[in-house]
Amino acid sequence: MNKKRILEYLKYQGEIDIRTNQLIDECIDEVCELAHFKVITKELSLSHHPLCIPEFNLLFQSKDLDFYFQDCQKCLIIACTLGIQIDRKIQYYQHIDMSKAVIFDAVSSYYLEKCCDDYEKTLDLGVHTFRFAPGYGDLPLKLNIPLSQLLKIDKEIGVFINDGGLFIPMKSMLGIIGLGKACQKTCLSCIRKEQCELRKGGLRCYVKD
């Protein structure tokens, strides 16, 4: 795994100390052993003005998606999880070693993104945007609820959604990819770059410019 990316999840700056480096190595080994990656996808049509998935009458009230998906006639909905064992291990460390719990959480978050990115590379998507997750930009977190129902993620990959739009297991994710327009994960392509707190602090959520 990429330790630099893990440190970004931890918002860690400066030289990494020996103890933190050791904990990251331990957590990487444990996450790889415990994680059980499951994924489901569904390709759907898009209509515009307003932007929506007509088949399910699902309206996206999002200026961000309007901007990035303006040339896309289709989208791919993708949901994935690392499974319940990761959540249980985080809860375990929260009771005995909070420092390790924080690092284990960050390693798990990075690993989920990595697994999903690696899986996307196996798909024949053609030109496409990067993946947008509810809670990112102006996409409301509660958008997870109708999208999860659309994919039937409870039955397909064992993931449930609470009333606030949060996943159970926690290390799960749902995203939307626009098909038909090329848009890479860079700060320069982000509509939110001027307001980004990570960017102001010298960090990146994806790759650097």
Tab-separated table of C-alpha atoms in Angstrom:
chain	number	residue	atom	x	y	z
A	1	MET	CA	0.000	0.000	0.000
A	2	ASN	CA	0.981	3.620	-0.516
A	3	LYS	CA	2.075	5.000	2.863
A	4	LYS	CA	2.088	8.546	1.548
A	5	ARG	CA	-1.629	8.292	0.772
A	6	ILE	CA	-2.299	6.753	4.187
A	7	LEU	CA	-0.538	9.685	5.853
A	8	GLU	CA	-2.762	12.042	3.858
A	9	TYR	CA	-5.809	10.268	5.280
A	10	LEU	CA	-4.279	10.845	8.730
A	11	LYS	CA	-3.561	14.513	7.823
A	12	TYR	CA	-0.025	13.730	8.996
A	13	GLN	CA	2.653	16.287	8.138
A	14	GLY	CA	6.388	16.166	8.651
A	15	GLU	CA	8.670	13.183	9.140
A	16	ILE	CA	6.977	9.992	10.248
A	17	ASP	CA	8.221	8.698	13.609
A	18	ILE	CA	9.273	5.100	14.209
A	19	ARG	CA	6.220	4.176	16.313
A	20	THR	CA	3.716	5.567	13.788
A	21	ASN	CA	5.518	3.823	10.947
A	22	GLN	CA	5.394	0.542	12.877
A	23	LEU	CA	1.666	0.940	13.597
A	24	ILE	CA	0.941	1.652	9.935
A	25	ASP	CA	2.814	-1.516	8.905
A	26	GLU	CA	0.884	-3.561	11.476
A	27	CYS	CA	-2.447	-2.105	10.359
A	28	ILE	CA	-1.686	-2.703	6.688
A	29	ASP	CA	-1.080	-6.385	7.392
A	30	GLU	CA	-4.240	-6.695	9.481
A	31	VAL	CA	-6.480	-4.839	7.031
A	32	CYS	CA	-5.279	-6.976	4.116
A	33	GLU	CA	-5.963	-10.108	6.173
A	34	LEU	CA	-9.424	-9.095	7.460
A	35	ALA	CA	-10.896	-7.222	4.506
A	36	HIS	CA	-13.395	-9.049	2.326
A	37	PHE	CA	-13.926	-6.774	-0.674
A	38	LYS	CA	-17.309	-7.030	-2.368
A	39	VAL	CA	-18.558	-4.831	-5.195
A	40	ILE	CA	-21.628	-4.343	-7.364
A	41	THR	CA	-22.199	-2.033	-10.344
A	42	LYS	CA	-25.088	-0.951	-12.537
A	43	GLU	CA	-24.963	1.063	-15.775
A	44	LEU	CA	-27.881	3.449	-16.309
A	45	SER	CA	-28.982	6.175	-18.709
A	46	LEU	CA	-28.835	9.882	-17.851
A	47	SER	CA	-31.095	12.688	-18.998
A	48	HIS	CA	-30.358	16.394	-18.599
A	49	HIS	CA	-32.105	19.662	-17.668
A	50	PRO	CA	-32.617	18.531	-14.962
A	51	LEU	CA	-29.964	15.846	-14.528
A	52	CYS	CA	-31.577	12.565	-13.550
A	53	ILE	CA	-31.727	8.806	-14.024
A	54	PRO	CA	-35.035	8.581	-15.911
A	55	GLU	CA	-35.509	4.837	-15.421
A	56	PHE	CA	-35.906	5.382	-11.676
A	57	ASN	CA	-37.005	9.044	-11.753
A	58	LEU	CA	-33.984	9.862	-9.577
A	59	LEU	CA	-33.175	13.572	-9.733
A	60	PHE	CA	-29.660	14.883	-8.977
A	61	GLN	CA	-29.949	18.406	-7.576
A	62	SER	CA	-26.225	19.039	-7.882
A	63	LYS	CA	-24.349	21.804	-9.665
A	64	ASP	CA	-21.191	19.680	-9.417
A	65	LEU	CA	-22.733	16.758	-11.321
A	66	ASP	CA	-24.365	19.147	-13.794
A	67	PHE	CA	-20.873	20.446	-14.565
A	68	TYR	CA	-19.003	17.133	-14.766
A	69	PHE	CA	-21.755	15.047	-16.396
A	70	GLN	CA	-22.885	17.591	-18.998
A	71	ASP	CA	-21.626	15.458	-21.914
A	72	CYS	CA	-22.523	12.086	-20.380
A	73	GLN	CA	-25.518	10.108	-21.593
A	74	LYS	CA	-24.887	7.209	-19.220
A	75	CYS	CA	-23.491	6.664	-15.752
A	76	LEU	CA	-22.176	3.762	-13.703
A	77	ILE	CA	-23.289	3.346	-10.105
A	78	ILE	CA	-20.766	1.408	-8.040
A	79	ALA	CA	-20.984	0.212	-4.433
A	80	CYS	CA	-18.387	-1.722	-2.456
A	81	THR	CA	-17.440	-2.772	1.057
A	82	LEU	CA	-14.574	-4.273	3.054
A	83	GLY	CA	-16.986	-6.213	5.275
A	84	ILE	CA	-17.967	-6.209	8.934
A	85	GLN	CA	-14.673	-7.612	10.313
A	86	ILE	CA	-12.924	-4.289	9.626
A	87	ASP	CA	-15.541	-2.394	11.679
A	88	ARG	CA	-15.210	-4.853	14.534
A	89	LYS	CA	-11.431	-4.468	14.613
A	90	ILE	CA	-11.718	-0.662	14.682
A	91	GLN	CA	-14.118	-0.901	17.633
A	92	TYR	CA	-11.735	-3.316	19.366
A	93	TYR	CA	-8.780	-0.937	19.069
A	94	GLN	CA	-10.920	1.995	20.239
A	95	HIS	CA	-11.153	0.217	23.588
A	96	ILE	CA	-7.494	-0.743	23.995
A	97	ASP	CA	-5.322	1.560	21.828
A	98	MET	CA	-6.868	4.735	20.396
A	99	SER	CA	-3.749	5.628	18.404
A	100	LYS	CA	-3.871	2.308	16.606
A	101	ALA	CA	-7.634	2.671	16.126
A	102	VAL	CA	-7.123	5.972	14.297
A	103	ILE	CA	-4.399	4.522	12.076
A	104	PHE	CA	-6.362	1.325	11.411
A	105	ASP	CA	-9.336	3.466	10.377
A	106	ALA	CA	-7.187	5.512	7.961
A	107	VAL	CA	-5.549	2.420	6.451
A	108	SER	CA	-8.990	0.861	5.973
A	109	SER	CA	-10.341	3.977	4.259
A	110	TYR	CA	-7.388	4.098	1.896
A	111	TYR	CA	-7.624	0.360	1.177
A	112	LEU	CA	-11.312	0.663	0.301
A	113	GLU	CA	-10.547	3.440	-2.187
A	114	LYS	CA	-7.643	1.446	-3.614
A	115	CYS	CA	-9.730	-1.708	-4.054
A	116	CYS	CA	-12.476	0.258	-5.775
A	117	ASP	CA	-9.969	2.059	-8.038
A	118	ASP	CA	-8.309	-1.243	-8.949
A	119	TYR	CA	-11.683	-2.814	-9.714
A	120	GLU	CA	-12.665	0.120	-11.944
A	121	LYS	CA	-9.534	-0.462	-14.004
A	122	THR	CA	-10.800	-3.949	-14.866
A	123	LEU	CA	-13.992	-2.511	-16.401
A	124	ASP	CA	-14.305	-1.456	-20.034
A	125	LEU	CA	-15.713	1.999	-19.307
A	126	GLY	CA	-14.246	3.934	-22.229
A	127	VAL	CA	-13.859	7.654	-21.500
A	128	HIS	CA	-15.324	8.530	-18.117
A	129	THR	CA	-15.248	10.946	-15.215
A	130	PHE	CA	-13.795	10.137	-11.851
A	131	ARG	CA	-16.014	8.644	-9.144
A	132	PHE	CA	-18.276	10.938	-7.136
A	133	ALA	CA	-19.544	9.796	-3.739
A	134	PRO	CA	-22.501	11.319	-1.858
A	135	GLY	CA	-21.079	13.651	0.766
A	136	TYR	CA	-18.450	14.939	-1.703
A	137	GLY	CA	-18.920	18.455	-3.084
A	138	ASP	CA	-22.592	19.392	-3.104
A	139	LEU	CA	-23.868	15.806	-3.297
A	140	PRO	CA	-25.945	15.199	-0.138
A	141	LEU	CA	-25.006	12.212	1.986
A	142	LYS	CA	-28.634	11.062	1.993
A	143	LEU	CA	-28.329	10.371	-1.740
A	144	ASN	CA	-26.789	7.098	-0.546
A	145	ILE	CA	-30.295	5.930	0.388
A	146	PRO	CA	-32.005	5.892	-3.047
A	147	LEU	CA	-28.812	4.761	-4.788
A	148	SER	CA	-28.398	1.860	-2.355
A	149	GLN	CA	-32.026	0.856	-2.926
A	150	LEU	CA	-31.462	1.015	-6.675
A	151	LEU	CA	-28.513	-1.392	-6.411
A	152	LYS	CA	-30.082	-3.535	-3.669
A	153	ILE	CA	-26.780	-3.468	-1.818
A	154	ASP	CA	-28.273	-5.053	1.289
A	155	LYS	CA	-29.003	-8.256	-0.592
A	156	GLU	CA	-26.082	-8.117	-3.039
A	157	ILE	CA	-23.104	-7.191	-0.831
A	158	GLY	CA	-24.509	-7.122	2.718
A	159	VAL	CA	-24.395	-3.336	3.201
A	160	PHE	CA	-27.134	-1.354	4.941
A	161	ILE	CA	-27.865	2.372	5.231
A	162	ASN	CA	-29.058	4.174	8.359
A	163	ASP	CA	-31.484	7.116	8.318
A	164	GLY	CA	-28.628	9.603	7.995
A	165	GLY	CA	-27.225	7.938	4.886
A	166	LEU	CA	-24.263	6.276	6.652
A	167	PHE	CA	-23.141	2.754	5.785
A	168	ILE	CA	-23.159	-0.387	7.906
A	169	PRO	CA	-20.463	-1.784	7.666
A	170	MET	CA	-18.799	1.607	7.969
A	171	LYS	CA	-16.001	0.844	5.498
A	172	SER	CA	-18.321	0.801	2.514
A	173	MET	CA	-18.733	3.254	-0.324
A	174	LEU	CA	-21.077	4.199	-3.121
A	175	GLY	CA	-20.154	6.325	-6.121
A	176	ILE	CA	-21.317	7.619	-9.493
A	177	ILE	CA	-19.166	7.700	-12.633
A	178	GLY	CA	-20.180	9.638	-15.717
A	179	LEU	CA	-19.627	7.758	-18.995
A	180	GLY	CA	-18.709	9.536	-22.201
A	181	LYS	CA	-16.551	12.373	-20.881
A	182	ALA	CA	-12.921	12.157	-19.796
A	183	CYS	CA	-12.203	13.777	-16.448
A	184	GLN	CA	-9.263	12.697	-14.293
A	185	LYS	CA	-8.780	13.008	-10.537
A	186	THR	CA	-6.719	16.176	-10.287
A	187	CYS	CA	-7.052	19.377	-8.326
A	188	LEU	CA	-7.124	21.392	-11.549
A	189	SER	CA	-10.194	19.496	-12.786
A	190	CYS	CA	-12.071	19.984	-9.492
A	191	ILE	CA	-14.880	22.521	-9.368
A	192	ARG	CA	-14.224	22.911	-5.635
A	193	LYS	CA	-10.508	23.675	-5.801
A	194	GLU	CA	-10.796	27.298	-4.624
A	195	GLN	CA	-12.722	26.335	-1.467
A	196	CYS	CA	-10.809	23.128	-0.656
A	197	GLU	CA	-9.416	23.033	2.901
A	198	LEU	CA	-7.067	20.154	2.026
A	199	ARG	CA	-5.568	22.156	-0.855
A	200	LYS	CA	-5.105	25.207	1.397
A	201	GLY	CA	-3.144	22.992	3.795
A	202	GLY	CA	-0.891	21.643	1.047
A	203	LEU	CA	-2.653	18.251	0.890
A	204	ARG	CA	-4.570	16.508	-1.887
A	205	CYS	CA	-7.490	14.083	-1.828
A	206	TYR	CA	-6.311	12.599	-5.143
A	207	VAL	CA	-3.173	13.264	-7.198
A	208	LYS	CA	-1.182	16.487	-7.239
A	209	ASP	CA	-1.370	18.989	-10.115
